[in-house]
Coordinates of C-alpha atoms and ligand atoms in Angstrom, one line a residue:
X1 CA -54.0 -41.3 11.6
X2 CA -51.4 -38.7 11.6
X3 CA -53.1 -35.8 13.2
X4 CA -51.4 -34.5 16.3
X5 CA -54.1 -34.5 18.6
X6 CA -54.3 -38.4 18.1
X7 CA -51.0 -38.4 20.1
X8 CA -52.2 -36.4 22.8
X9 CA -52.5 -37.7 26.6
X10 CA -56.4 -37.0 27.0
X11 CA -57.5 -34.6 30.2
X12 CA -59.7 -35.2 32.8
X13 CA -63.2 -34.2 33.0
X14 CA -63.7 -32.8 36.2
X15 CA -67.0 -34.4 38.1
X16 CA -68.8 -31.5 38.4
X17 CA -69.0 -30.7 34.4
X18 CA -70.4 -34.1 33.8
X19 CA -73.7 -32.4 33.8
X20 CA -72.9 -29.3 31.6
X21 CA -74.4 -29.0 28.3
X22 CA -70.9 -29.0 26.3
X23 CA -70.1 -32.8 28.0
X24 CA -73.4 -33.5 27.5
X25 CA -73.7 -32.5 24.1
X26 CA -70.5 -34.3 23.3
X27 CA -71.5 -37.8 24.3
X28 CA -74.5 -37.5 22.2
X29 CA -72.0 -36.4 19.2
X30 CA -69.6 -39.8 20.1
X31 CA -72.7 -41.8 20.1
X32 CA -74.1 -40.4 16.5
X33 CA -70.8 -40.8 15.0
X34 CA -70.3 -44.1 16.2
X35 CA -73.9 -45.6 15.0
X36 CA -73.6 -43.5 11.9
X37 CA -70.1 -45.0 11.0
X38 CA -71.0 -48.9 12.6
X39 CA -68.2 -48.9 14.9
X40 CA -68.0 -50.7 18.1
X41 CA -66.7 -47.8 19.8
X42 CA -65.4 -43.9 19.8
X43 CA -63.5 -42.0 22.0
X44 CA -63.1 -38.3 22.1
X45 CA -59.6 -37.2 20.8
X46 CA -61.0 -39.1 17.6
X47 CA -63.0 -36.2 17.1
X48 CA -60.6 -33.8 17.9
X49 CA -61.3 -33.4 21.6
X50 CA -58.6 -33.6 24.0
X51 CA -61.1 -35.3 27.1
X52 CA -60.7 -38.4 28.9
X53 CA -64.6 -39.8 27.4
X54 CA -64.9 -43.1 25.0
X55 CA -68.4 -44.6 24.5
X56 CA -68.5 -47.5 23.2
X57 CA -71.6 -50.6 22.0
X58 CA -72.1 -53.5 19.8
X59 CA -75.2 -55.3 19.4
X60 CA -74.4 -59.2 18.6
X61 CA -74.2 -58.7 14.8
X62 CA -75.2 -61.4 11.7
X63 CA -72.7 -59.7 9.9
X64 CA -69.7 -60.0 12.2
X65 CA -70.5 -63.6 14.1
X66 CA -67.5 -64.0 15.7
X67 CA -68.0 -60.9 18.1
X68 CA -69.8 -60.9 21.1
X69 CA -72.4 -58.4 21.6
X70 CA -71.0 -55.0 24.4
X71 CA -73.8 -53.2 26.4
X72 CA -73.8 -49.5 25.1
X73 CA -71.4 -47.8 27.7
X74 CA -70.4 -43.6 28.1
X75 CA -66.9 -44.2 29.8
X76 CA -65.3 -40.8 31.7
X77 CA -62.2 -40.8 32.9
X78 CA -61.4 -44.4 32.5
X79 CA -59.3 -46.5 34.8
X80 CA -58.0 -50.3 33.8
X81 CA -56.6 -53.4 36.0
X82 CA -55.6 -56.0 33.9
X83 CA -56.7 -59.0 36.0
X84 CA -54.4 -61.6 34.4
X85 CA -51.0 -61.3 32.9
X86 CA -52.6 -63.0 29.8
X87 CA -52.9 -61.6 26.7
X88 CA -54.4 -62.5 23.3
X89 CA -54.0 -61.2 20.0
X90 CA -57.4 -60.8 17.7
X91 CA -58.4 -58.6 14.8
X92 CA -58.8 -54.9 15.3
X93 CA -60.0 -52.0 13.4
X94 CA -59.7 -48.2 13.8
X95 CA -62.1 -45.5 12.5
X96 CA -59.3 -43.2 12.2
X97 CA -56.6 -46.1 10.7
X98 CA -59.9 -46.7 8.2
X99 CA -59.8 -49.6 5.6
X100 CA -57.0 -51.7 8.0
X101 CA -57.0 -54.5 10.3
X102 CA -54.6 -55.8 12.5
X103 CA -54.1 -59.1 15.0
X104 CA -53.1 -57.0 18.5
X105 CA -52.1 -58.0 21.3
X106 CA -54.4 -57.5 25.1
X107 CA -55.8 -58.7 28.4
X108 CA -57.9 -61.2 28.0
X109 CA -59.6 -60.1 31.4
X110 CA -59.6 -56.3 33.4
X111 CA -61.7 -54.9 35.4
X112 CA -62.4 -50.9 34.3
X113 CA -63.9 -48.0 36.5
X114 CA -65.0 -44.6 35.5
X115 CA -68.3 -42.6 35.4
X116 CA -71.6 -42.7 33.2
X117 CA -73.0 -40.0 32.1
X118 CA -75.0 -39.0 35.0
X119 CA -71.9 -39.0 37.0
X120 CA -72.5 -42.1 39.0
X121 CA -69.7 -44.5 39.3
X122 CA -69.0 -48.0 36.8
X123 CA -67.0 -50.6 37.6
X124 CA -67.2 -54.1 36.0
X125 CA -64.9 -56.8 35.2
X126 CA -65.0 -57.9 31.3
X127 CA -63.0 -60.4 29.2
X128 CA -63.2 -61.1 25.8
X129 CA -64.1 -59.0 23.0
X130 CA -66.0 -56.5 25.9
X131 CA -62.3 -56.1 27.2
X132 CA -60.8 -55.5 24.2
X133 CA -63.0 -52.7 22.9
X134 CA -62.3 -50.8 26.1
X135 CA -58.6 -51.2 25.9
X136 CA -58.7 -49.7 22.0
X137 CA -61.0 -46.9 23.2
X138 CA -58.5 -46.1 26.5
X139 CA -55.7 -46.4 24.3
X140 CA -56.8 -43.4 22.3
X141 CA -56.6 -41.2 25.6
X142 CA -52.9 -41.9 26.0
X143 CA -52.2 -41.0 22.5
X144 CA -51.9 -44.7 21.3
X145 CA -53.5 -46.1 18.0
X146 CA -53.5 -50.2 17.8
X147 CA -51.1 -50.5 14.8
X148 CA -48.4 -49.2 17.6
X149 CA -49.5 -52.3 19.5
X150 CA -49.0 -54.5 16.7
X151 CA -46.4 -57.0 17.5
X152 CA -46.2 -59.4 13.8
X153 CA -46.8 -57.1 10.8
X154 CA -47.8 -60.5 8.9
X155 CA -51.4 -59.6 10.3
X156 CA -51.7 -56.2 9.3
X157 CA -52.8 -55.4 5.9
X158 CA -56.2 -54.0 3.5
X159 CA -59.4 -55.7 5.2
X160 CA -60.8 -56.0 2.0
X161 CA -57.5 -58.2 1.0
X162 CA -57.4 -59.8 4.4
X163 CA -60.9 -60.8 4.8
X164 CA -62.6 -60.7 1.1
X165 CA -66.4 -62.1 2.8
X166 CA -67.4 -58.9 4.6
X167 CA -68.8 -61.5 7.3
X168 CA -65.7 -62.4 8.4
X169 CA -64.6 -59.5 8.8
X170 CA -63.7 -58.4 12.2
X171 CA -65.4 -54.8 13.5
X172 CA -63.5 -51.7 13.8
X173 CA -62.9 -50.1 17.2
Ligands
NI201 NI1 -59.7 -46.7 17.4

């Protein structure tokens, strides 16, 4: 938090360079940063590239119960449709707001559209923490880190004062 290129609006990867080595070659980077850090998510301006691309997976995890496990998932060029004007605020992280948590505000239910890795087209309809991820990750290609979604700063803080059992903590991304 406080780079630039956090801020950024995120461009478009044009179809045709899905396929290219340097795309190719950065999904696989998201991925092993992701894993390698435990988050439940990463998208590409996080790593200093300015692309629309987010990947994101969570296998249903002892240590953090209350999340639901989220299919591993390479996201390009990412379109959302809140389906309901009903939002829900739950714990978040951020691995570039690191050591934080915050209650945030989101859809409870969207449907989201983009392209996989081989190019071919997603589109799926998610609530719960499966929505939530992907509107963290999106965020981060319009320049927008959660704590600027936070509505009530008395749920911001140290997760380590927030939530002093690691299992309750919440994930981060
Ligand atoms: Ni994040």
């Amino acid at each position: 938090m406080g780079d630039p290129r956090l801020l950024e609006i995120a461009n478009p990867i044009s179809l045709d360079l899905i396929a290219s080595q340097e795309v190719q070659l950065l999904i696989d980077d998201l991925l092993d940063t992701m894993y390698t850090v435990n988050g439940a998510g990463l998208a590409a301006p996080q790593i200093g590239v300015n692309k629309q691309l987010v990947v994101f997976g969570f296998d249903k995890n002892p240590r953090y119960p209350l999340a639901e496990g989220v299919p591993e998932t390479i996201l390009i060029n990412p379109v959302i449709t809140p389906l309901s004007d009903v939002q829900e605020e739950d714990w978040e992280g951020c691995l570039s707001v690191p050591g934080i948590r915050g209650k945030v505000p989101r859809y409870i239910k969207i449907r989201y559209q983009g392209y996989d890795r081989d190019g071919q087209p997603i589109d799926r309809t998610v609530e719960g923490f499966h929505a939530r991820v992907v509107q963290h990750e999106c965020d981060h290609l319009i320049g927008k880190l959660y704590p600027m979604r936070v509505k009530d700063f008395s749920n911001f803080g140290f997760t380590e004062v927030l939530f002093p059992n690691l299992q309750d903590s919440p994930p981060a991304e």
